[in-house]
Short mmCIF file of C-alpha atoms and ligand atoms in Angstrom, two decimals:
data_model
loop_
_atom_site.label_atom_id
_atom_site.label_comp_id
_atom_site.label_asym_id
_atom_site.label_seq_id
_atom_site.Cartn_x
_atom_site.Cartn_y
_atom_site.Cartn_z
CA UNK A 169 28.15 -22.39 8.20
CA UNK A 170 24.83 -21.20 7.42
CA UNK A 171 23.36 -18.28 5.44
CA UNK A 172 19.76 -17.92 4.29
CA UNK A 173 19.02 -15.53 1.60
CA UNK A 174 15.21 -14.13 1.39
CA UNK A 175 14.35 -12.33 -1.58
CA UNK A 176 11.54 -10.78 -2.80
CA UNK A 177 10.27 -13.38 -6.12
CA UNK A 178 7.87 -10.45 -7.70
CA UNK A 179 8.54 -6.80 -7.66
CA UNK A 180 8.85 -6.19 -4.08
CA UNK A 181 6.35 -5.85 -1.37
CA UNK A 182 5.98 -8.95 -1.04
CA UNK A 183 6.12 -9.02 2.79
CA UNK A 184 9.73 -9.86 3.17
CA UNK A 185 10.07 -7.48 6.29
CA UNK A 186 7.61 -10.03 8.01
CA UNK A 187 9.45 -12.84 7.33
CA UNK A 188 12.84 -11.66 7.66
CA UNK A 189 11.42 -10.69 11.33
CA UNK A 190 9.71 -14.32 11.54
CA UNK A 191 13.05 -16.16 10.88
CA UNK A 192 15.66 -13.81 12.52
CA UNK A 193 14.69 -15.55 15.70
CA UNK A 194 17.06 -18.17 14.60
CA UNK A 195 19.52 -16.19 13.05
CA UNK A 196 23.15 -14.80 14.75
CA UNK A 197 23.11 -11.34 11.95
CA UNK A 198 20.66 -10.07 9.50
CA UNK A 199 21.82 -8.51 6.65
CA UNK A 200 20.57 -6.10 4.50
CA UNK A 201 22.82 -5.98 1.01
CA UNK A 202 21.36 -3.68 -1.69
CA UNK A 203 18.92 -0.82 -2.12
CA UNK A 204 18.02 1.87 0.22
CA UNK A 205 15.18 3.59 1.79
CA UNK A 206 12.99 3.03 -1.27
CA UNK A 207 12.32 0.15 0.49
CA UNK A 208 9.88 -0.16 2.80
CA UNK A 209 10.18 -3.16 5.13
CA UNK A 210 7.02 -3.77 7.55
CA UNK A 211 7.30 -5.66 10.86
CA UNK A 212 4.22 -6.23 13.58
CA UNK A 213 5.07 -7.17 17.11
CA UNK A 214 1.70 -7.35 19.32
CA UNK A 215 0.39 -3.76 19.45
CA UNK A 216 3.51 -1.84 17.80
CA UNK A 217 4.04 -1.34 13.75
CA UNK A 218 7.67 -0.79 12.87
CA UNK A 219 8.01 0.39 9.20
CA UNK A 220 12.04 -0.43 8.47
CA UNK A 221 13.37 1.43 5.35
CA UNK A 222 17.28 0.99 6.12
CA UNK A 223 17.47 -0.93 9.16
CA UNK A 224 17.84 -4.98 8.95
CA UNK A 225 14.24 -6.26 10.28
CA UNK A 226 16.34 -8.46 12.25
CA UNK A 227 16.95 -5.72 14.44
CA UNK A 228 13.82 -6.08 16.52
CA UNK A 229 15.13 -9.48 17.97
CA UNK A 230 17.78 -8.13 20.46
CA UNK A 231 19.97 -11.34 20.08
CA UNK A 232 20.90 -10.27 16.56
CA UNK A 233 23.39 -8.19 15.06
CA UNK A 234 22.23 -6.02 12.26
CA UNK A 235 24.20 -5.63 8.96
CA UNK A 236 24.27 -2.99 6.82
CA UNK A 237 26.21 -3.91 3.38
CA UNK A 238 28.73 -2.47 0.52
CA UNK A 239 25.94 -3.08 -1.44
CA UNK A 240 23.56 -0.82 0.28
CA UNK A 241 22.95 3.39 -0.57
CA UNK A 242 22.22 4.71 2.48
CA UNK A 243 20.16 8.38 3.26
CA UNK A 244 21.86 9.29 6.52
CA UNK A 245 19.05 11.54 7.49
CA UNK A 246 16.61 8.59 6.69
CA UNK A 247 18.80 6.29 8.91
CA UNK A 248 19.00 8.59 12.09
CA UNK A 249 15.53 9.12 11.99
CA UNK A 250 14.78 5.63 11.72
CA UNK A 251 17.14 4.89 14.65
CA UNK A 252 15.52 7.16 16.67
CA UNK A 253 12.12 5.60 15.77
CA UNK A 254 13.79 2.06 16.74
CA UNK A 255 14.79 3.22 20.39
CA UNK A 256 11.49 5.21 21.34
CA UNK A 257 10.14 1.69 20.07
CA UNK A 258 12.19 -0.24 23.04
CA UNK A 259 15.04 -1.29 20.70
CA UNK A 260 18.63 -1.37 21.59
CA UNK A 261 20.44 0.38 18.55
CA UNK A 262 24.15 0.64 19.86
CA UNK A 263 27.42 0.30 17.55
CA UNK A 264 27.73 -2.69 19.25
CA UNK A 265 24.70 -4.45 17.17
CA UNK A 266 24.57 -2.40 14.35
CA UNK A 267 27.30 -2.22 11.33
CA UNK A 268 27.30 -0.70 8.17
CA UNK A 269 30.16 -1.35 6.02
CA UNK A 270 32.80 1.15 5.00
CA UNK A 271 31.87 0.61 1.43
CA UNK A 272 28.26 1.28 1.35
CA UNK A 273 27.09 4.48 -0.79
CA UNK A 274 25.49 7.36 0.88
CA UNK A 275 22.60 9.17 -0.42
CA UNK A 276 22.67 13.09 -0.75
CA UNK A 277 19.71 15.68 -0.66
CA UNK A 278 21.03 16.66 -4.46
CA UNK A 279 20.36 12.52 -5.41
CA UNK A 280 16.94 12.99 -4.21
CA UNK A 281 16.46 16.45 -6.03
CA UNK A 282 18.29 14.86 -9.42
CA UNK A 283 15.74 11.73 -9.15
CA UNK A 284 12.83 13.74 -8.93
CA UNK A 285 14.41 16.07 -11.53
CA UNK A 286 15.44 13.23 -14.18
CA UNK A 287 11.53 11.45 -13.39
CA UNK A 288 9.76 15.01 -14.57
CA UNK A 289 11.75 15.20 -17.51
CA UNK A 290 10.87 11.79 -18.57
CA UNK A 291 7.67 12.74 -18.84
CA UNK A 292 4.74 10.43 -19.92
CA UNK A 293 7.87 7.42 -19.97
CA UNK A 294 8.67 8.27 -16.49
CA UNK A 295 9.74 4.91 -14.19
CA UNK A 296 7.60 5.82 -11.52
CA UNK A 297 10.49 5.58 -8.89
CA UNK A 298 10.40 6.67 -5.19
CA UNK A 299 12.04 9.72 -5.63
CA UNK A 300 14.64 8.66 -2.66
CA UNK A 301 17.49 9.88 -4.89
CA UNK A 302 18.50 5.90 -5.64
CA UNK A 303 18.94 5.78 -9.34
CA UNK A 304 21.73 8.89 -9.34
CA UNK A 305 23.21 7.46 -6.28
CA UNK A 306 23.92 4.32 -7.73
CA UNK A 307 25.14 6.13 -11.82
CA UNK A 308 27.49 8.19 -8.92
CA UNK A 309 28.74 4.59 -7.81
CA UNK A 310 29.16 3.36 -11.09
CA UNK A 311 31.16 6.53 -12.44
CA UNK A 312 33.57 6.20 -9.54
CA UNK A 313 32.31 9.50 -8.31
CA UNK A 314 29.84 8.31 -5.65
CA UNK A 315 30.39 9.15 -1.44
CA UNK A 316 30.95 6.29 0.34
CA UNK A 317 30.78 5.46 4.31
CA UNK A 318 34.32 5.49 5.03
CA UNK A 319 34.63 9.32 3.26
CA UNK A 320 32.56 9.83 6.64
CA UNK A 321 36.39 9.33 8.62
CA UNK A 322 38.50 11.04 5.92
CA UNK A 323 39.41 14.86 7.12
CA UNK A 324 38.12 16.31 3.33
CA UNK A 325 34.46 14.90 3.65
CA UNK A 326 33.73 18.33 3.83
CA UNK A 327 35.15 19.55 0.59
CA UNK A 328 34.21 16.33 -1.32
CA UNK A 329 30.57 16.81 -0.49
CA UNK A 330 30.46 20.30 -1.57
CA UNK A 331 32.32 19.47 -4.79
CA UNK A 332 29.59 16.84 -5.51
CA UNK A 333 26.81 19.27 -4.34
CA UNK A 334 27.99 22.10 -6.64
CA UNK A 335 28.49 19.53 -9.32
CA UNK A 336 24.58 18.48 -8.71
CA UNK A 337 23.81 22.13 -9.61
CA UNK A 338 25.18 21.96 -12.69
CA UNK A 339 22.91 19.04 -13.94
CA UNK A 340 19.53 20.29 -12.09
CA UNK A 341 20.56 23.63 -14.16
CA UNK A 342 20.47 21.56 -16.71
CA UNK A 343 16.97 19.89 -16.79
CA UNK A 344 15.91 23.14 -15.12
CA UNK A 345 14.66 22.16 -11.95
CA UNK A 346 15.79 24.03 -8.74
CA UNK A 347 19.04 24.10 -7.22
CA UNK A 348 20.20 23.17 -3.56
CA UNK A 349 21.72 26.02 -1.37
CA UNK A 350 25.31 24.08 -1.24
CA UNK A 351 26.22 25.61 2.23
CA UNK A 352 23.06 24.96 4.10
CA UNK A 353 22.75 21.50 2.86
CA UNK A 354 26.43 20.37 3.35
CA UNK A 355 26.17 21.48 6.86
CA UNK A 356 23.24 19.87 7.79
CA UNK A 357 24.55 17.03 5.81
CA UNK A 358 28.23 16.82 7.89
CA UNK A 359 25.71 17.53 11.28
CA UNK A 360 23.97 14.36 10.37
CA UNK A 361 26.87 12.00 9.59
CA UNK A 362 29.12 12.65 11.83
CA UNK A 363 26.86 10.36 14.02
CA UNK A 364 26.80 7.36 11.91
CA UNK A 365 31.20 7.25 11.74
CA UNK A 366 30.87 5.27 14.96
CA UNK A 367 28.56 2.58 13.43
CA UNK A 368 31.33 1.67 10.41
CA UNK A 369 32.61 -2.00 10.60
CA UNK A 370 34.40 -3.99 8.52
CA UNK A 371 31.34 -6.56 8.10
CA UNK A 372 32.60 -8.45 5.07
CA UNK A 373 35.26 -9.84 7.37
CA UNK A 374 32.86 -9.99 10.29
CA UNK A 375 30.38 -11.99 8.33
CA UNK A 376 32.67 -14.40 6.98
CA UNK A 377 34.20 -15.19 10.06
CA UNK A 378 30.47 -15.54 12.14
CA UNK A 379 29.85 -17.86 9.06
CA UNK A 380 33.15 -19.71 9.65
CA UNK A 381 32.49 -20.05 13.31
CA UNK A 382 28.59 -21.76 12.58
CA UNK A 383 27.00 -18.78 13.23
CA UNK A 384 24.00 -17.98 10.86
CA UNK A 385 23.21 -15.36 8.71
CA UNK A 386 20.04 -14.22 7.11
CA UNK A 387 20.50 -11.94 4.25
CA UNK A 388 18.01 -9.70 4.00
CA UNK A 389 16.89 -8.95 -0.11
CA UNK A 390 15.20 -5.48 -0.97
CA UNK A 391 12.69 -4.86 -4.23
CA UNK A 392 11.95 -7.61 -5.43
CA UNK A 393 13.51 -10.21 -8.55
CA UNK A 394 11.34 -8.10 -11.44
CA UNK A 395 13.35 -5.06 -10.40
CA UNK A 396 16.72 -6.61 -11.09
CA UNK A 397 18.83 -4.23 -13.05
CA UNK A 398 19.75 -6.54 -15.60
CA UNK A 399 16.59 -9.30 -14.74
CA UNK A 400 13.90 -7.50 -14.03
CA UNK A 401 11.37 -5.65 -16.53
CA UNK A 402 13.58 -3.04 -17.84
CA UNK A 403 14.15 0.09 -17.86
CA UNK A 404 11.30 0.26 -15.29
CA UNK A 405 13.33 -1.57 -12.67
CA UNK A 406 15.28 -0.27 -9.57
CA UNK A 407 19.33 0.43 -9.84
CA UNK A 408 20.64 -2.55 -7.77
CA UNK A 409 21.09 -5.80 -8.18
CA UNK A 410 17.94 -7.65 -6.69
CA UNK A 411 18.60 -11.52 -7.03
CA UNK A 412 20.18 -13.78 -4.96
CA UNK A 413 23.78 -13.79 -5.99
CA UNK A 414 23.65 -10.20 -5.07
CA UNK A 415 23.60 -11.04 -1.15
CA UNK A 416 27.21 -12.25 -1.79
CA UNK A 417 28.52 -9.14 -3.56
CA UNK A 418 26.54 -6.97 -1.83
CA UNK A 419 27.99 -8.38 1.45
CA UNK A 420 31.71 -9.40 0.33
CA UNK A 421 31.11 -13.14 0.84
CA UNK A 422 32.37 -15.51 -1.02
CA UNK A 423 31.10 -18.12 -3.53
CA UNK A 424 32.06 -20.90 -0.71
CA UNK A 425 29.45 -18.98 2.05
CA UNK A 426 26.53 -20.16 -0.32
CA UNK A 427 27.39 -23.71 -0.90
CA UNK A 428 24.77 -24.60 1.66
CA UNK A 429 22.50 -21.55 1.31
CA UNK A 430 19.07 -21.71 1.98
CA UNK A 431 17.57 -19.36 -1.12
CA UNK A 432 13.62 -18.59 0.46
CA UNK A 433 11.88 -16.50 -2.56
CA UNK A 434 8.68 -14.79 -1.05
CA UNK A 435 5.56 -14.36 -2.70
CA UNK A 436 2.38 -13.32 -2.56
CA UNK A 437 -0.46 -14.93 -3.18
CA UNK A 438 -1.93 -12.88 -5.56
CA UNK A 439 0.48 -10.07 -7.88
CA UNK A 440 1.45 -6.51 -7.35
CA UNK A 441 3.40 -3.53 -8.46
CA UNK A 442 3.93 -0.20 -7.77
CA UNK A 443 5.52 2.29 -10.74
CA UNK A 444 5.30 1.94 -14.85
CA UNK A 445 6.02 -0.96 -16.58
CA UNK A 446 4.26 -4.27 -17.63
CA UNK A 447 2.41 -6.16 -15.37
CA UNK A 448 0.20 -9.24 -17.71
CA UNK A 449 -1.99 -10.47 -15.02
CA UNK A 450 -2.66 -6.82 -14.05
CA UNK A 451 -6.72 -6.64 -12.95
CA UNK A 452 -8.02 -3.40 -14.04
CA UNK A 453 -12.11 -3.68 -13.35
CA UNK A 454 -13.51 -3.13 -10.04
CA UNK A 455 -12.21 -6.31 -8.89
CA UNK A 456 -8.79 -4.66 -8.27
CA UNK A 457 -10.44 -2.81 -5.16
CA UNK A 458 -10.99 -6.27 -3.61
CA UNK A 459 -7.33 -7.21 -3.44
CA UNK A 460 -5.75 -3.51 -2.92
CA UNK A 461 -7.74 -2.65 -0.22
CA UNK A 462 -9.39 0.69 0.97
CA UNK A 463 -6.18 2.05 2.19
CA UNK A 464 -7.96 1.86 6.12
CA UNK A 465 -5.68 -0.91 7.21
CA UNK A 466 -1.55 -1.19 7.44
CA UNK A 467 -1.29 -3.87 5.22
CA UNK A 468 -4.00 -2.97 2.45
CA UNK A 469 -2.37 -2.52 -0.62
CA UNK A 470 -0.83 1.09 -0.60
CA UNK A 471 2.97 1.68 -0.82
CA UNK A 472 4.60 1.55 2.58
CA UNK A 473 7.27 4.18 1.45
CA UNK A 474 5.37 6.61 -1.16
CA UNK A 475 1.74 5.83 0.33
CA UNK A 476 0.90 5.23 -3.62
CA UNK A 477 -1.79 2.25 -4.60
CA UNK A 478 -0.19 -0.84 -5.90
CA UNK A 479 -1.31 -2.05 -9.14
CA UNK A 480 -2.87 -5.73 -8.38
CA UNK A 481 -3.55 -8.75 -10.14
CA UNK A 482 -3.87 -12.47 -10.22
CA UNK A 483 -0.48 -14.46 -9.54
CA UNK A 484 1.64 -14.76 -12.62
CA UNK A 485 3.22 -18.23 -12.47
CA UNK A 486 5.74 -17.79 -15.59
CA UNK A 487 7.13 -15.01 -13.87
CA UNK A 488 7.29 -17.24 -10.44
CA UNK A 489 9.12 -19.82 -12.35
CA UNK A 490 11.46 -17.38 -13.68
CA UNK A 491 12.27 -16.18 -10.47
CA UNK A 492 13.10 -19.54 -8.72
CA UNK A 493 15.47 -19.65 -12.07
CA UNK A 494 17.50 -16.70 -11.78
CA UNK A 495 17.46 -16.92 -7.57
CA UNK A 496 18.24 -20.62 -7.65
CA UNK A 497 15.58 -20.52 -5.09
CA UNK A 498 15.15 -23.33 -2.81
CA UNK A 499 12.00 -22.56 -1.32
CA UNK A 500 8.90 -20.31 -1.44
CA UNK A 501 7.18 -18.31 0.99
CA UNK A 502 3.66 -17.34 -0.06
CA UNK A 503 2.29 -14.12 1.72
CA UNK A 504 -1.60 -12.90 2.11
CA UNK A 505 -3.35 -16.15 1.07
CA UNK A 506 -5.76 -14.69 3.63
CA UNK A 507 -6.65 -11.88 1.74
CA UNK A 508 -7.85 -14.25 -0.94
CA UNK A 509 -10.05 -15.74 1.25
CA UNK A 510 -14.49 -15.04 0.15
CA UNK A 511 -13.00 -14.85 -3.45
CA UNK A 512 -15.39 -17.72 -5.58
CA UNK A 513 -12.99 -17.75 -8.15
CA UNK A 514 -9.12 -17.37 -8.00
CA UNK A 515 -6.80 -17.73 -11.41
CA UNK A 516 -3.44 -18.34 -11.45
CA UNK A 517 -1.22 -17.82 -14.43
CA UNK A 518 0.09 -20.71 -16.06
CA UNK A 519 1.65 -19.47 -19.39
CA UNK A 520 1.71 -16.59 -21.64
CA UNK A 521 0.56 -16.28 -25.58
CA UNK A 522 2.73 -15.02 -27.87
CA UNK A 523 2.75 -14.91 -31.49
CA UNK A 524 -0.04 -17.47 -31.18
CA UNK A 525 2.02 -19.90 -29.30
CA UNK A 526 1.50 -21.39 -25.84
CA UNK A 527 4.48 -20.90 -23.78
CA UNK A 528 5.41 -21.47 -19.80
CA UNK A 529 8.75 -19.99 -19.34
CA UNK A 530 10.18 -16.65 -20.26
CA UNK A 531 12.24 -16.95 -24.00
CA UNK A 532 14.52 -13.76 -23.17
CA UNK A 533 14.51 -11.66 -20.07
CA UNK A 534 11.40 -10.60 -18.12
CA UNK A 535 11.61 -7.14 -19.91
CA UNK A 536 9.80 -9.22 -23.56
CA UNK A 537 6.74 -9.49 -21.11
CA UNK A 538 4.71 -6.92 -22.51
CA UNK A 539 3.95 -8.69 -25.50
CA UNK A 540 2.74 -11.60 -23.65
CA UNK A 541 -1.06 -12.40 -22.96
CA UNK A 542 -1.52 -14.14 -19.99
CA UNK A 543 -2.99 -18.31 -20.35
CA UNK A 544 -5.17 -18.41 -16.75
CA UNK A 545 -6.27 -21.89 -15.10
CA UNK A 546 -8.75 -21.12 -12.20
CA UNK A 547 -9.56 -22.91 -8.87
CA UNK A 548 -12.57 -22.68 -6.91
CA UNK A 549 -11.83 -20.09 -3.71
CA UNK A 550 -12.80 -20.85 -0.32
CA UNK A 551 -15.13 -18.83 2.35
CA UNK A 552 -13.26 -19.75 5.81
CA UNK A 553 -11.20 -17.24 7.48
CA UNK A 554 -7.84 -18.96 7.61
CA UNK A 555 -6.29 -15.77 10.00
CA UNK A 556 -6.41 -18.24 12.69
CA UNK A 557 -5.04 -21.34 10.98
CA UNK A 558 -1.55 -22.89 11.99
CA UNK A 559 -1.72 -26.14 10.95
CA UNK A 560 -1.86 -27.76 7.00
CA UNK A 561 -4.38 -29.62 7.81
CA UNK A 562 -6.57 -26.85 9.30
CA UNK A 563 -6.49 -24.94 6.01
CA UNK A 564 -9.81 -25.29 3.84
CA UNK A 565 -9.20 -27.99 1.33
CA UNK A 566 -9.38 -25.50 -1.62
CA UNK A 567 -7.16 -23.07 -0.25
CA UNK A 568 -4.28 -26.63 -0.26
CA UNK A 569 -5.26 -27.21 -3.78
CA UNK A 570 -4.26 -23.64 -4.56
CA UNK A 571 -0.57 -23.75 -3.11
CA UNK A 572 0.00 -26.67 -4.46
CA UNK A 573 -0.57 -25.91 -7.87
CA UNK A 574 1.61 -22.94 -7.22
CA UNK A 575 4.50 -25.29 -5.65
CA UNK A 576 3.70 -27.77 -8.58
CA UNK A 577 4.24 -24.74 -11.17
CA UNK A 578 7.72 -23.34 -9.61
CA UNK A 579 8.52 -26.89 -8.86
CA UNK A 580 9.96 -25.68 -5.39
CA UNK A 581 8.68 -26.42 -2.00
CA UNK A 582 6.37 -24.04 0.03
CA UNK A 583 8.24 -23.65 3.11
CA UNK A 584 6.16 -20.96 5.45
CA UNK A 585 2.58 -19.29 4.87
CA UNK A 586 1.81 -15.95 6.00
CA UNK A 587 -1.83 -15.70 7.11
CA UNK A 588 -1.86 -12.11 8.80
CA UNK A 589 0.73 -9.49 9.77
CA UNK A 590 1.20 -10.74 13.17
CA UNK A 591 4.41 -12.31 14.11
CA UNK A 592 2.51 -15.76 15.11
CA UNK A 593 0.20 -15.55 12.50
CA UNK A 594 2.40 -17.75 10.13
CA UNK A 595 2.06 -21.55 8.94
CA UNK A 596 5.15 -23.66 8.74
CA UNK A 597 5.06 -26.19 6.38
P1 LIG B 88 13.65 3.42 -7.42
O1 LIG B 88 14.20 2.18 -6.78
O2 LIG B 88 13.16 4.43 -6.43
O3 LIG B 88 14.61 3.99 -8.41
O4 LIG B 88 12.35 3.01 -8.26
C1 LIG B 88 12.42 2.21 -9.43
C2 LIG B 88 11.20 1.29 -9.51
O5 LIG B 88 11.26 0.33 -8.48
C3 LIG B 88 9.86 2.00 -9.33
O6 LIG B 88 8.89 1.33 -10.12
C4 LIG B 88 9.53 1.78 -7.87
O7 LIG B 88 8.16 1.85 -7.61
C5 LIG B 88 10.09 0.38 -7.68
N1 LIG B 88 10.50 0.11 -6.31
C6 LIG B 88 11.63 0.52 -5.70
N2 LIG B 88 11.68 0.04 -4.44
C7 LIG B 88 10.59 -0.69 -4.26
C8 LIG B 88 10.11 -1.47 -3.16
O8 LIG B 88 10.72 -1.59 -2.09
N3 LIG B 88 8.92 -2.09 -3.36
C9 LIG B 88 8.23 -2.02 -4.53
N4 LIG B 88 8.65 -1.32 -5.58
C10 LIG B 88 9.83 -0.65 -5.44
#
C-alpha cells in the first residue's frame, strides 16, 4: 500500500501542481481532496501550459486515474470548461479516468455572488479571498444545507437548487448587493451538470481498495498549511482543511492507508502570499520586484487564478518548522531556488522576537504571528544559473549551504528541487 500526500508547507503557490505532475509518473491515482477552483495548479509539458484549477495534475499522465474527493467544492461550470481545455490539450478525460465522489460540494453562481458580497461588506478587514464562492460553499456544508454531487442523480435537483438560489436572494438583499435571476441561473446551472452525473464514483471505496491491491496514490493538497482553517493565520485563511490529515477525510481513507505515507511538504525558496493577513518576513522596498517578477513570464509572481501580485519575502523558517509539525511531514520539496540565483545576499528566518524574547517555534497557532519580529541569519547568494543543473554536486557550493540550513532548520530531508517550470527541470536528491 502506498499513498503520498503533497501539501503546500506556506500559503499555497508553492508549485505543488509541478510536482504533483513530476511524481504522478509513478503513481496508479491522483487525488485531489479539499478546496476548489481557488486554486490554481500550474503544469508545463514542452511547449504547452496547463493551468489546473479542479482537475488532479495527475491527469496529464494518461496512465493515471484522476480523483476528485468528498472533500472537494466543485464549480461545475469551472470544471467543464476546464475539461474541455484538457481535451483540446491532447488529454483523454473519459468517466473511465476521472471520478469525483458523490459527496463532494458543488459551487453555485449565488456562492460566488455571496463571497464577493460578504468580502465588500468587510470592508477595510476584508480576507482578500478569490471570490470563487468557496467560503459560503463550505458555511452551506457545514449547516447541512450545502448541494452535493449525488443531488446531481436525485429527480428534485431542480427544486433544491432553486430553493437554495431564492434563499441566496434573501442574504444578498441583505448586505445589499444584487440578486441572481433564479430561473436563468438554475437552468443554465441543471444544463451544466447534467454532464458531470456520469463522472460520480464511489472513490472512497475505489481508493481503498487500489491501496489494498499495492497500487499508489498521490494525494494531491490545495492552499497551502498557513491557510488551514483551524492552523493557518486566522481568520485570513481559506474554508477547508489544508494539512495532511485532511487527505484522509477528504478522501474517506482510513487511519491504516497512512501508516506508511510519504508526507512531501513543498516550499519555496523564498516566501509568498496572496490576500490580507500577516506575513513577518514580508519585503516591502524595491527589493520585492526582484522576487515577484514583472508579471511578463508564467511563473513570475502573479496569482495564477485572480492574476493579483503575491506579496514576497524572505523564507520564514519558524513557520517551515511549524508546518513539518502539524503535516507530520516527511520530506521537503523546495521550489524556485533558481529565482534566487544573482541575489548577493539571501536571509532566511530563523526565529521570531517577541516580548523581547528569542524564540524558534510557534507558542500558539500561526494566527499569534503578527506580533512576531522576524530574527534573520543570512548566507552569501550565488551568480550561476542553476536552470540547467541536475545533479547535487553541480549546484554552486553556496546555493548547498542554503538548503541545508533550511533542511537543518525543519530537521526533515530535502527530497526534490525545482529549478524551472519544465517537467525535467527538477533535482532529485
Ligand atoms: P478563498 O479560499 O477564496 O476563500 O480565499 C481565502 C484566502 O486564501 C485568501 O487570502 C486567498 O488569497 C487565499 N487562497 C485561496 N486559495 C489559494 C491558493 O490556491 N493559493 C494561494 N492563496 C490562496
Amino acid at each position: 500500500m502506498s499513498l503520498n500526500i503533497v501539501i503546500g508547507a506556506q500559503w499555497g503557490d508553492e508549485g505543488k501542481g509541478r510536482i504533483v505532475d513530476y511524481l504522478a509518473a509513478g503513481a496508479d491515482f491522483v487525488a485531489r481532496y479539499n478546496g476548489g477552483d481557488n486554486a490554481g495548479h500550474t503544469v508545463n509539458v514542452g511547449n504547452k501550459i496547463f493551468k489546473l484549477h479542479l482537475v488532479p495534475s495527475g491527469i496529464v499522465h494518461p496512465h493515471t486515474t484522476a480523483v476528485m474527493g468528498n472533500g472537494m467544492v466543485i464549480n461545475p461550470r469551472t470544471l467543464i470548461e476546464e475539461m474541455t481545455a484538457l481535451r483540446s490539450a491532447g488529454v483523454s478525460i473519459a468517466p473511465q479516468r476521472l471520478h469525483i465522489s458523490p459527496a463532494a460540494h458543488l459551487i453555485t453562481p449565488a456562492h460566488r455572488a455571496l463571497d464577493n458580497a460578504n468580502e465588500a461588506a468587510r470592508g477595510k478587514g476584508k480576507i482578500g479571498t478569490t471570490g470563487r464562492g468557496i467560503g459560503p460553499a463550505y458555511m452551506d456544508k457545514a449547516s447541512r444545507r450545502g448541494l452535493r454531487m449525488a443531488d446531481l442523480l436525485a429527480p428534485d435537483f431542480r427544486d433544491k437548487l432553486r430553493d437554495h438560489l431564492l434563499e441566496a436572494n434573501r442574504t444578498l438583499g441583505l448586505l445589499t448587493a444584487p440578486e441572481l435571476e433564479v430561473d436563468a441561473e438554475a437552468e443554465s446551472y441543471l444544463n451544466q451538470t447534467s454532464r458531470l452525473a456520469l463522472y460520480i464514483r464511489d472513490v472512497a471505496m475505489e481508493l481503498s481498495l487500489a491501496l489494498k491491491q499495492g497500487q499508489s496514490v498521490l494525494a494531491e493538497g490545495a492552499q497551502g498549511t498557513l491557510l488551514d482553517l483551524d492552523h493557518g493565520t486566522y481568520p485570513f485563511v481559506t474554508s477547508s482543511t489544508t494539512v495532511a490529515s485532511s487527505a484522509l477525510t477528504g478522501l474517506g481513507l482510513g487511519l491504516d492507508a497512512a501508516r506508511d505515507a510519504r508526507v512531501m511538504g513543498v516550499t519555496k525558496a523564498f516566501q509568498t502570499r496572496v490576500g490580507s493577513g500577516p506575513f513577518p518576513t514580508e519585503i516591502k522596498s524595491k527589493a520585492a520586484e526582484r522576487l515577484r517578477g514583472t508579471g511578463k513570464n508564467p511563473w513570475d509572481e502573479f496569482g495564477t487564478t485572480t492574476g493579483r501580485p503575491r506579496r514576497v519575502g524572505w523564507l520564514d523558517g519558524v513557520l517551515l518548522r511549524y508546518a513539518v509539525r502539524v503535516n507530520g511531514l516527511t520530506d521537503l520539496i523546495i521550489t524556485k531556488l533558481d529565482i534566487l540565483s544573482g541575489m548577493s545576499k539571501i536571509k532566511l528566518c530563523t526565529g521570531y522576537t517577541v516580548n523581547n524574547a528569542l524564540i524558534h517555534d510557534l507558542p500558539g497557532g500561526a494566527d499569534g504571528i503578527s506580533a512576531c519580529a522576524p530574527d534573520y541569519e543570512e548566507l552569501p547568494g550565488w551568480t550561476e544559473d542553476v536552470t540547467h543543473v541536475r545533479k547535487w554536486k553541480d549546484l554552486p557550493k553556496k546555493a548547498q549551504k542554503y538548503l541545508e540550513r533550511i533542511s537543518a532548520l525543519a530537521e526533515t530531508p530535502i527530497k526534490l528541487v525545482s529549478l524551472g517550470p519544465e517537467r525535467e527541470q527538477i533535482l532529485e536528491l
